[in-house]
mmCIF file of C-alpha atoms (C1' of nucleotides) in Angstrom:
data_model
loop_
_atom_site.group_PDB
_atom_site.id
_atom_site.type_symbol
_atom_site.label_atom_id
_atom_site.label_comp_id
_atom_site.label_asym_id
_atom_site.label_seq_id
_atom_site.Cartn_x
_atom_site.Cartn_y
_atom_site.Cartn_z
ATOM 1 C CA MET Q 1 135.397 116.127 146.795
ATOM 2 C CA ALA Q 2 137.712 115.674 143.437
ATOM 3 C CA PRO Q 3 137.416 117.671 140.073
ATOM 4 C CA GLU Q 4 134.823 116.178 137.775
ATOM 5 C CA PRO Q 5 137.435 114.100 135.045
ATOM 6 C CA MET Q 6 136.263 116.646 131.453
ATOM 7 C CA VAL Q 7 135.121 114.253 128.622
ATOM 8 C CA SER Q 8 135.313 115.687 125.406
ATOM 9 C CA ILE Q 9 131.836 115.948 122.646
ATOM 10 C CA GLY Q 10 132.546 113.003 120.748
ATOM 11 C CA PHE Q 11 132.687 111.349 124.231
ATOM 12 C CA ILE Q 12 129.482 112.733 125.138
ATOM 13 C CA ALA Q 13 127.550 111.485 121.063
ATOM 14 C CA LYS Q 14 128.687 108.401 121.729
ATOM 15 C CA ARG Q 15 128.174 107.181 125.349
ATOM 16 C CA THR Q 16 124.125 108.921 124.461
ATOM 17 C CA GLY Q 17 123.800 107.606 121.125
ATOM 18 C CA ASN Q 18 123.774 110.622 119.527
ATOM 19 C CA ALA Q 19 125.382 113.448 116.630
ATOM 20 C CA VAL Q 20 128.065 115.251 117.370
ATOM 21 C CA SER Q 21 125.464 117.746 115.913
ATOM 22 C CA LEU Q 22 123.393 117.400 118.040
ATOM 23 C CA ILE Q 23 125.329 117.785 121.634
ATOM 24 C CA ARG Q 24 126.456 121.253 120.370
ATOM 25 C CA TYR Q 25 123.122 122.361 119.511
ATOM 26 C CA TYR Q 26 122.455 121.362 123.399
ATOM 27 C CA ALA Q 27 125.586 123.735 124.580
ATOM 28 C CA ASN Q 28 124.623 125.814 122.667
ATOM 29 C CA GLU Q 29 120.927 126.826 123.448
ATOM 30 C CA GLY Q 30 121.599 126.237 127.232
ATOM 31 C CA LEU Q 31 120.839 122.927 127.887
ATOM 32 C CA ILE Q 32 124.067 121.461 129.572
ATOM 33 C CA PRO Q 33 126.818 123.212 130.494
ATOM 34 C CA SER Q 34 130.556 122.995 128.870
ATOM 35 C CA VAL Q 35 133.468 125.351 129.410
ATOM 36 C CA ARG Q 36 136.820 125.228 126.867
ATOM 37 C CA THR Q 37 139.491 124.213 126.423
ATOM 38 C CA SER Q 38 142.482 127.081 126.708
ATOM 39 C CA GLY Q 39 142.124 126.149 122.322
ATOM 40 C CA GLY Q 40 138.461 126.494 122.132
ATOM 41 C CA ASN Q 41 137.144 123.370 122.177
ATOM 42 C CA ARG Q 42 133.838 122.651 124.142
ATOM 43 C CA VAL Q 43 134.649 119.538 127.328
ATOM 44 C CA PHE Q 44 131.898 118.166 129.434
ATOM 45 C CA PRO Q 45 131.571 117.240 133.065
ATOM 46 C CA ARG Q 46 130.442 113.530 132.334
ATOM 47 C CA SER Q 47 127.455 114.183 134.827
ATOM 48 C CA VAL Q 48 126.309 115.990 131.316
ATOM 49 C CA ILE Q 49 125.732 111.925 130.332
ATOM 50 C CA ARG Q 50 123.052 111.840 133.001
ATOM 51 C CA ARG Q 51 121.463 115.290 131.298
ATOM 52 C CA VAL Q 52 121.633 114.332 127.756
ATOM 53 C CA SER Q 53 119.683 111.019 128.619
ATOM 54 C CA PHE Q 54 117.570 113.051 130.627
ATOM 55 C CA ILE Q 55 116.323 114.808 127.719
ATOM 56 C CA LEU Q 56 115.948 112.213 125.758
ATOM 57 C CA ILE Q 57 113.699 110.610 127.990
ATOM 58 C CA ALA Q 58 111.207 114.384 128.507
ATOM 59 C CA GLN Q 59 111.305 114.897 124.477
ATOM 60 C CA ASN Q 60 109.427 111.403 124.526
ATOM 61 C CA MET Q 61 107.583 112.229 126.729
ATOM 62 C CA SER Q 62 106.328 115.336 124.810
ATOM 63 C CA TYR Q 63 108.113 118.132 126.688
ATOM 64 C CA SER Q 64 109.210 120.485 124.764
ATOM 65 C CA LEU Q 65 113.473 121.632 125.001
ATOM 66 C CA ALA Q 66 112.132 125.037 126.594
ATOM 67 C CA GLN Q 67 110.141 123.122 128.754
ATOM 68 C CA ILE Q 68 112.954 120.106 129.499
ATOM 69 C CA LYS Q 69 115.354 123.700 130.043
ATOM 70 C CA HIS Q 70 113.158 124.813 132.737
ATOM 71 C CA LEU Q 71 112.725 121.467 134.055
ATOM 72 C CA LEU Q 72 116.370 121.137 134.400
ATOM 73 C CA SER Q 73 117.126 124.574 135.881
ATOM 74 C CA THR Q 74 116.644 123.041 139.737
ATOM 75 C CA LEU Q 75 120.073 121.456 138.361
ATOM 76 C CA PRO Q 76 122.965 123.659 139.466
ATOM 77 C CA ASP Q 77 124.875 124.308 136.736
ATOM 78 C CA ASN Q 78 128.174 125.323 138.002
ATOM 79 C CA ARG Q 79 128.780 121.992 140.428
ATOM 80 C CA THR Q 80 127.908 118.621 139.114
ATOM 81 C CA PRO Q 81 124.619 117.060 140.349
ATOM 82 C CA THR Q 82 123.619 115.155 143.751
ATOM 83 C CA GLN Q 83 122.073 112.807 144.670
ATOM 84 C CA ALA Q 84 119.505 115.035 146.161
ATOM 85 C CA ASP Q 85 119.613 117.493 143.172
ATOM 86 C CA TRP Q 86 118.113 113.973 140.342
ATOM 87 C CA ALA Q 87 116.308 113.038 143.571
ATOM 88 C CA LYS Q 88 114.602 116.737 143.218
ATOM 89 C CA LEU Q 89 114.235 116.686 139.724
ATOM 90 C CA SER Q 90 112.825 112.559 139.327
ATOM 91 C CA THR Q 91 109.991 114.396 142.122
ATOM 92 C CA VAL Q 92 108.493 116.794 139.548
ATOM 93 C CA PHE Q 93 108.933 114.434 136.952
ATOM 94 C CA ASN Q 94 106.940 111.541 138.469
ATOM 95 C CA ARG Q 95 104.505 113.492 138.955
ATOM 96 C CA HIS Q 96 103.833 114.226 135.243
ATOM 97 C CA ILE Q 97 104.381 110.619 134.870
ATOM 98 C CA GLU Q 98 101.761 109.869 136.378
ATOM 99 C CA GLU Q 99 99.263 112.193 135.099
ATOM 100 C CA LYS Q 100 100.514 111.322 131.860
ATOM 101 C CA ILE Q 101 99.897 107.442 132.823
ATOM 102 C CA ALA Q 102 96.209 108.245 133.968
ATOM 103 C CA ALA Q 103 94.954 110.515 131.251
ATOM 104 C CA LEU Q 104 96.073 107.449 129.012
ATOM 105 C CA THR Q 105 94.394 105.216 131.200
ATOM 106 C CA SER Q 106 91.030 107.523 130.804
ATOM 107 C CA LEU Q 107 91.882 107.751 127.434
ATOM 108 C CA LYS Q 108 91.686 103.618 126.664
ATOM 109 C CA THR Q 109 88.605 103.083 129.566
ATOM 110 C CA SER Q 110 86.316 105.251 127.493
ATOM 111 C CA LEU Q 111 86.768 104.363 124.323
ATOM 112 C CA GLU Q 112 86.608 101.294 125.334
ATOM 113 C CA GLY Q 113 83.441 101.887 126.751
ATOM 114 C CA CYS Q 114 82.079 104.183 124.024
ATOM 115 C CA ILE Q 115 84.073 102.248 120.801
ATOM 116 C CA GLY Q 116 84.152 98.953 122.076
ATOM 117 C CA CYS Q 117 80.822 98.609 122.520
ATOM 118 C CA GLY Q 118 77.365 99.784 120.969
ATOM 119 C CA CYS Q 119 77.074 102.619 123.296
ATOM 120 C CA LEU Q 120 75.646 105.593 121.387
ATOM 121 C CA SER Q 121 74.950 107.856 124.208
ATOM 122 C CA LEU Q 122 76.399 110.680 125.395
ATOM 123 C CA GLU Q 123 75.832 110.755 129.281
ATOM 124 C CA ARG Q 124 77.441 107.117 129.168
ATOM 125 C CA CYS Q 125 80.018 107.887 127.326
ATOM 126 C CA ARG Q 126 80.858 111.490 128.548
ATOM 127 C CA LEU Q 127 85.102 111.503 129.703
ATOM 128 C CA TYR Q 128 85.696 113.937 132.670
ATOM 129 C CA ASN Q 129 89.380 113.981 133.666
ATOM 130 C CA THR Q 130 91.420 113.114 130.132
ATOM 131 C CA ASN Q 131 93.282 116.179 129.964
ATOM 132 C CA ASP Q 132 96.229 115.305 129.608
ATOM 133 C CA LYS Q 133 98.897 118.916 130.850
ATOM 134 C CA VAL Q 134 102.361 117.654 129.721
ATOM 135 C CA ALA Q 135 101.651 117.338 125.895
ATOM 136 C CA ALA Q 136 101.940 120.668 124.225
ATOM 137 C CA ARG Q 137 104.195 121.364 121.218
ATOM 138 C CA GLY Q 138 105.071 124.943 120.770
ATOM 139 C CA SER Q 139 103.034 126.491 117.790
ATOM 140 C CA GLY Q 140 100.619 124.127 115.643
ATOM 141 C CA ALA Q 141 99.812 121.424 118.682
ATOM 142 C CA GLN Q 142 96.885 121.872 120.606
ATOM 143 C CA LEU Q 143 96.298 120.130 124.023
ATOM 144 C CA LEU Q 144 93.344 117.756 123.900
ATOM 145 C CA ASP Q 145 90.560 118.723 125.753
ATOM 146 C CA GLU Q 146 86.996 117.490 126.921
ATOM 147 C CA ASN Q 147 85.538 118.654 124.067
ATOM 148 C CA VAL Q 148 87.958 116.989 121.954
ATOM 149 C CA GLN Q 149 87.457 113.623 122.837
ATOM 150 C CA SER Q 150 83.994 113.604 123.601
ATOM 151 C CA GLN Q 151 83.142 114.900 120.183
ATOM 152 C CA PHE Q 152 85.395 111.692 118.793
ATOM 153 C CA LEU Q 153 82.917 109.582 121.694
ATOM 154 C CA VAL Q 154 79.633 110.592 120.580
ATOM 155 C CA SER Q 155 79.558 112.295 117.431
ATOM 156 C CA HIS Q 156 77.643 108.677 115.779
ATOM 157 C CA LYS Q 157 74.690 110.458 118.143
ATOM 158 C CA LYS Q 158 72.880 111.953 114.956
ATOM 159 C CA MET J 1 70.646 103.427 105.353
ATOM 160 C CA ALA J 2 69.421 107.148 104.418
ATOM 161 C CA PRO J 3 72.518 109.526 103.513
ATOM 162 C CA GLU J 4 74.208 111.422 105.151
ATOM 163 C CA PRO J 5 73.802 115.010 105.900
ATOM 164 C CA MET J 6 77.118 117.143 104.077
ATOM 165 C CA VAL J 7 78.768 119.740 106.223
ATOM 166 C CA SER J 8 80.882 122.769 105.545
ATOM 167 C CA ILE J 9 84.319 123.125 106.455
ATOM 168 C CA GLY J 10 83.625 125.829 108.856
ATOM 169 C CA PHE J 11 81.231 123.662 110.532
ATOM 170 C CA ILE J 12 83.732 120.444 110.799
ATOM 171 C CA ALA J 13 86.876 123.525 112.861
ATOM 172 C CA LYS J 14 83.962 124.523 114.990
ATOM 173 C CA ARG J 15 82.690 121.124 116.055
ATOM 174 C CA THR J 16 86.808 120.225 116.389
ATOM 175 C CA GLY J 17 87.587 123.428 117.938
ATOM 176 C CA ASN J 18 90.183 123.968 115.167
ATOM 177 C CA ALA J 19 91.184 126.274 111.627
ATOM 178 C CA VAL J 20 89.720 126.266 108.871
ATOM 179 C CA SER J 21 93.401 126.033 107.220
ATOM 180 C CA LEU J 22 93.719 122.721 109.347
ATOM 181 C CA ILE J 23 90.715 120.752 107.880
ATOM 182 C CA ARG J 24 91.771 122.118 104.806
ATOM 183 C CA TYR J 25 95.027 120.883 105.243
ATOM 184 C CA TYR J 26 94.053 117.420 107.068
ATOM 185 C CA ALA J 27 92.301 116.887 103.199
ATOM 186 C CA ASN J 28 94.301 117.517 101.235
ATOM 187 C CA GLU J 29 96.855 115.416 102.827
ATOM 188 C CA GLY J 30 94.028 113.063 102.208
ATOM 189 C CA LEU J 31 93.734 111.940 105.736
ATOM 190 C CA ILE J 32 89.879 113.246 105.731
ATOM 191 C CA PRO J 33 87.040 112.719 102.550
ATOM 192 C CA SER J 34 85.717 115.415 101.134
ATOM 193 C CA VAL J 35 83.339 116.450 98.022
ATOM 194 C CA ARG J 36 82.652 119.352 96.513
ATOM 195 C CA THR J 37 80.150 121.349 96.043
ATOM 196 C CA SER J 38 79.173 122.505 91.777
ATOM 197 C CA GLY J 39 80.919 125.827 93.058
ATOM 198 C CA GLY J 40 84.165 123.868 93.874
ATOM 199 C CA ASN J 41 83.240 124.259 97.808
ATOM 200 C CA ARG J 42 84.547 121.123 99.930
ATOM 201 C CA VAL J 43 81.549 119.256 101.982
ATOM 202 C CA PHE J 44 82.426 116.832 104.371
ATOM 203 C CA PRO J 45 79.968 114.321 106.308
ATOM 204 C CA ARG J 46 79.382 114.454 109.556
ATOM 205 C CA SER J 47 81.173 111.660 110.510
ATOM 206 C CA VAL J 48 84.344 112.997 109.459
ATOM 207 C CA ILE J 49 84.415 115.290 112.994
ATOM 208 C CA ARG J 50 85.410 111.746 114.341
ATOM 209 C CA ARG J 51 87.663 111.153 112.308
ATOM 210 C CA VAL J 52 89.291 114.164 113.202
ATOM 211 C CA SER J 53 88.788 113.838 116.434
ATOM 212 C CA PHE J 54 90.738 110.362 116.783
ATOM 213 C CA ILE J 55 93.547 112.294 114.745
ATOM 214 C CA LEU J 56 93.830 114.932 117.578
ATOM 215 C CA ILE J 57 93.871 112.087 119.765
ATOM 216 C CA ALA J 58 96.539 110.000 117.941
ATOM 217 C CA GLN J 59 98.777 113.527 117.720
ATOM 218 C CA ASN J 60 98.321 113.603 121.542
ATOM 219 C CA MET J 61 99.971 110.054 121.556
ATOM 220 C CA SER J 62 102.980 111.584 119.769
ATOM 221 C CA TYR J 63 101.737 109.572 115.883
ATOM 222 C CA SER J 64 102.810 111.468 113.256
ATOM 223 C CA LEU J 65 100.218 112.151 110.735
ATOM 224 C CA ALA J 66 101.736 109.643 107.725
ATOM 225 C CA GLN J 67 101.207 107.074 110.842
ATOM 226 C CA ILE J 68 97.660 108.657 111.297
ATOM 227 C CA LYS J 69 96.959 108.123 107.733
ATOM 228 C CA HIS J 70 97.199 104.875 108.287
ATOM 229 C CA LEU J 71 95.302 103.798 111.033
ATOM 230 C CA LEU J 72 92.663 106.012 109.203
ATOM 231 C CA SER J 73 93.411 103.714 106.064
ATOM 232 C CA THR J 74 91.339 100.731 107.700
ATOM 233 C CA LEU J 75 88.270 103.608 107.884
ATOM 234 C CA PRO J 76 85.916 102.935 105.413
ATOM 235 C CA ASP J 77 86.321 106.888 102.796
ATOM 236 C CA ASN J 78 83.136 105.801 101.012
ATOM 237 C CA ARG J 79 81.062 105.261 102.892
ATOM 238 C CA THR J 80 80.269 106.407 106.866
ATOM 239 C CA PRO J 81 82.309 104.283 108.595
ATOM 240 C CA THR J 82 79.716 102.048 110.795
ATOM 241 C CA GLN J 83 80.429 101.168 114.812
ATOM 242 C CA ALA J 84 82.434 97.784 113.791
ATOM 243 C CA ASP J 85 85.124 99.641 111.368
ATOM 244 C CA TRP J 86 85.783 102.542 114.648
ATOM 245 C CA ALA J 87 85.794 99.270 117.006
ATOM 246 C CA LYS J 88 88.525 97.300 114.452
ATOM 247 C CA LEU J 89 90.544 100.198 114.217
ATOM 248 C CA SER J 90 89.809 101.020 118.033
ATOM 249 C CA THR J 91 91.715 97.450 119.408
ATOM 250 C CA VAL J 92 94.773 98.271 117.199
ATOM 251 C CA PHE J 93 94.828 101.318 118.763
ATOM 252 C CA ASN J 94 93.633 99.930 122.506
ATOM 253 C CA ARG J 95 96.883 98.060 122.493
ATOM 254 C CA HIS J 96 99.148 101.190 121.259
ATOM 255 C CA ILE J 97 97.649 103.341 124.549
ATOM 256 C CA GLU J 98 98.419 99.603 126.786
ATOM 257 C CA GLU J 99 102.462 99.749 124.932
ATOM 258 C CA LYS J 100 102.334 103.436 126.494
ATOM 259 C CA ILE J 101 101.595 103.226 129.744
ATOM 260 C CA ALA J 102 103.313 99.846 130.472
ATOM 261 C CA ALA J 103 105.812 102.132 129.194
ATOM 262 C CA LEU J 104 105.628 105.173 131.613
ATOM 263 C CA THR J 105 104.905 102.975 133.998
ATOM 264 C CA SER J 106 108.664 100.602 133.978
ATOM 265 C CA LEU J 107 110.180 104.559 133.375
ATOM 266 C CA LYS J 108 108.151 105.077 136.700
ATOM 267 C CA THR J 109 109.741 102.571 138.917
ATOM 268 C CA SER J 110 112.920 102.747 137.398
ATOM 269 C CA LEU J 111 113.414 106.698 138.170
ATOM 270 C CA GLU J 112 112.321 105.740 141.531
ATOM 271 C CA GLY J 113 114.052 102.683 141.938
ATOM 272 C CA CYS J 114 117.241 104.709 140.991
ATOM 273 C CA ILE J 115 116.849 107.783 141.679
ATOM 274 C CA GLY J 116 114.896 108.490 143.937
ATOM 275 C CA CYS J 117 116.712 105.938 146.434
ATOM 276 C CA GLY J 118 120.635 106.227 146.777
ATOM 277 C CA CYS J 119 120.779 102.991 144.314
ATOM 278 C CA LEU J 120 124.063 103.540 142.874
ATOM 279 C CA SER J 121 124.621 99.733 140.834
ATOM 280 C CA LEU J 122 124.307 98.999 137.088
ATOM 281 C CA GLU J 123 122.631 95.517 138.406
ATOM 282 C CA ARG J 124 119.811 97.112 140.347
ATOM 283 C CA CYS J 125 118.881 100.070 138.019
ATOM 284 C CA ARG J 126 118.940 98.581 134.706
ATOM 285 C CA LEU J 127 115.860 98.392 132.359
ATOM 286 C CA TYR J 128 114.249 95.872 130.616
ATOM 287 C CA ASN J 129 111.087 96.771 128.650
ATOM 288 C CA THR J 130 111.015 100.218 129.055
ATOM 289 C CA ASN J 131 111.042 101.002 124.371
ATOM 290 C CA ASP J 132 108.101 102.883 123.993
ATOM 291 C CA LYS J 133 107.292 101.184 119.969
ATOM 292 C CA VAL J 134 104.166 104.012 119.442
ATOM 293 C CA ALA J 135 106.750 107.975 120.090
ATOM 294 C CA ALA J 136 108.982 108.693 116.284
ATOM 295 C CA ARG J 137 108.612 112.087 115.125
ATOM 296 C CA GLY J 138 110.155 111.523 111.477
ATOM 297 C CA SER J 139 112.986 113.675 111.547
ATOM 298 C CA GLY J 140 114.777 114.447 114.729
ATOM 299 C CA ALA J 141 113.580 112.383 116.935
ATOM 300 C CA GLN J 142 114.569 108.622 118.070
ATOM 301 C CA LEU J 143 112.617 106.022 119.847
ATOM 302 C CA LEU J 144 114.764 105.169 123.181
ATOM 303 C CA ASP J 145 116.442 102.650 123.661
ATOM 304 C CA GLU J 146 117.370 100.981 126.534
ATOM 305 C CA ASN J 147 120.447 101.553 126.502
ATOM 306 C CA VAL J 148 119.888 105.031 126.366
ATOM 307 C CA GLN J 149 117.555 104.815 129.600
ATOM 308 C CA SER J 150 120.475 103.259 130.789
ATOM 309 C CA GLN J 151 122.998 105.286 130.973
ATOM 310 C CA PHE J 152 120.406 108.242 132.055
ATOM 311 C CA LEU J 153 120.357 105.630 135.714
ATOM 312 C CA VAL J 154 123.525 105.069 135.793
ATOM 313 C CA SER J 155 126.165 107.207 135.451
ATOM 314 C CA HIS J 156 126.643 108.654 138.239
ATOM 315 C CA LYS J 157 128.469 105.456 138.357
ATOM 316 C CA LYS J 158 132.116 106.347 138.120
ATOM 317 C "C1'" DG X 1 157.412 118.469 112.732
ATOM 318 C "C1'" DC X 2 153.998 115.943 110.189
ATOM 319 C "C1'" DT X 3 149.801 113.718 109.414
ATOM 320 C "C1'" DT X 4 145.212 112.116 111.112
ATOM 321 C "C1'" DG X 5 141.058 112.744 112.507
ATOM 322 C "C1'" DA X 6 138.265 115.668 116.163
ATOM 323 C "C1'" DT X 7 135.948 119.684 116.628
ATOM 324 C "C1'" DC X 8 135.014 124.664 116.174
ATOM 325 C "C1'" DT X 9 131.783 128.690 113.211
ATOM 326 C "C1'" DA X 10 128.484 130.811 110.969
ATOM 327 C "C1'" DA X 11 124.999 130.278 108.043
ATOM 328 C "C1'" DA X 12 121.998 128.005 105.391
ATOM 329 C "C1'" DG X 13 119.483 123.502 104.846
ATOM 330 C "C1'" DT X 14 115.571 120.398 105.986
ATOM 331 C "C1'" DT X 15 111.249 118.037 107.980
ATOM 332 C "C1'" DA X 16 106.597 118.350 110.529
ATOM 333 C "C1'" DA X 17 102.782 120.696 110.645
ATOM 334 C "C1'" DC X 18 101.072 123.745 109.991
ATOM 335 C "C1'" DT X 19 99.007 129.401 109.353
ATOM 336 C "C1'" DT X 20 99.204 133.368 106.818
ATOM 337 C "C1'" DT X 21 98.452 136.234 102.590
ATOM 338 C "C1'" DA X 22 96.331 137.708 97.815
ATOM 339 C "C1'" DG X 23 93.309 137.757 94.836
ATOM 340 C "C1'" DA X 24 89.035 135.324 93.197
ATOM 341 C "C1'" DT X 25 84.117 132.866 93.872
ATOM 342 C "C1'" DA X 26 80.755 130.657 96.184
ATOM 343 C "C1'" DT X 27 76.798 130.783 99.609
ATOM 344 C "C1'" DT X 28 73.874 133.129 102.297
ATOM 345 C "C1'" DA X 29 71.205 137.065 103.942
ATOM 346 C "C1'" DA X 30 68.142 140.472 103.989
ATOM 347 C "C1'" DT K 1 69.492 141.898 94.073
ATOM 348 C "C1'" DT K 2 72.565 142.695 96.672
ATOM 349 C "C1'" DA K 3 76.341 143.305 100.312
ATOM 350 C "C1'" DA K 4 78.159 140.645 103.664
ATOM 351 C "C1'" DT K 5 80.415 135.941 105.265
ATOM 352 C "C1'" DA K 6 82.919 131.567 103.666
ATOM 353 C "C1'" DT K 7 85.422 129.276 100.663
ATOM 354 C "C1'" DC K 8 88.502 128.488 97.407
ATOM 355 C "C1'" DT K 9 93.579 128.060 95.386
ATOM 356 C "C1'" DA K 10 98.904 128.362 94.960
ATOM 357 C "C1'" DA K 11 102.936 130.146 97.245
ATOM 358 C "C1'" DA K 12 105.115 131.728 101.223
ATOM 359 C "C1'" DG K 13 105.787 131.795 105.903
ATOM 360 C "C1'" DT K 14 105.947 129.465 110.639
ATOM 361 C "C1'" DT K 15 108.433 127.456 114.821
ATOM 362 C "C1'" DA K 16 110.605 123.286 116.677
ATOM 363 C "C1'" DA K 17 114.516 120.686 116.441
ATOM 364 C "C1'" DC K 18 117.487 119.541 113.853
ATOM 365 C "C1'" DT K 19 121.799 118.206 110.374
ATOM 366 C "C1'" DT K 20 124.431 119.799 106.513
ATOM 367 C "C1'" DT K 21 128.287 122.159 104.567
ATOM 368 C "C1'" DA K 22 132.822 124.522 104.291
ATOM 369 C "C1'" DG K 23 136.488 126.038 105.510
ATOM 370 C "C1'" DA K 24 139.341 126.838 109.702
ATOM 371 C "C1'" DT K 25 141.788 125.522 114.021
ATOM 372 C "C1'" DC K 26 143.220 121.525 117.935
ATOM 373 C "C1'" DA K 27 145.114 117.852 119.339
ATOM 374 C "C1'" DA K 28 147.052 113.049 119.085
ATOM 375 C "C1'" DG K 29 150.218 109.697 118.006
ATOM 376 C "C1'" DC K 30 154.299 108.465 114.961
#
DNA sequence: GCTTGATCTAAAGTTAACTTTAGATATTAA
DNA sequence: TTAATATCTAAAGTTAACTTTAGATCAAGC
């Protein structure tokens, strides 16, 4: 295989629409691979653009950087990821997306059933499978559990 | 209407599964209404349980507290929200859920089409409508725009 | 060779969303 | 009434995810 062309940090920043400081931050955090020029500047394989874009998408899905780092660890650091590498990662990711869609769909149904109508009964309102396995933000945030959602949907019962 | 029974901060905390400090924090931030006893302790209408639960659900959907405060502003502060009050809020919220589901579905389709298969062409991969109107975290986080996602999905093109 | 712009490091600053602490008062239960 | 428990305030601390700053070096074009 031909060696992949290396690009500067500014190039990555521009191509992904981010600040240079963010790319440097990700590099320091070990989220994206880089090597140094003889002068000490970082250079990146072009494929890092994909990696950064993946990070942004995953963040949008409420993954923490720690979780993303873990996800990305299935990609090789020492060579450019192949189609197969990305496909493997994609499979895991896809399952998370599906779970998230299912959770939202369930939440929507519950809201419609419980708030939209005049329903006041716990029996009809109780959620079954609304847990969101994906979202979780480090310290403060908790996963919503069934308990919480039930209370939201049922608390009008005196 | 019979006056709604008032409950303590500890009661709200326990019922919603949160720390007392969080309930106090929300009260201070104006996210939930409260009044004081003669001694200075906060007391809440029971309906605040719903409100807190709503906050947790909305946070799980990546709303910031500022956005949630805005959403909740359609609920009356001076009286217990009626079914109709919640239904109105629910309508807005429901639309956001639908948008989010649509965005995730689109992302999923794109991932399957672009990464799962051997597709390398920009034409077949480009996303059209994946913007997520809901998520946005104050300072650091950006909305994913079409640009970023395209780059992720297409960057293997040399 | 020189100037200009890009990049470097290390450390400090920022924001959101909380929690923790300390010391004081309120409330409840015996 | 008294002890135990709950709550209060104000201020400081915490964590994640960044950005900003300052002063120095690198790299590119003329």
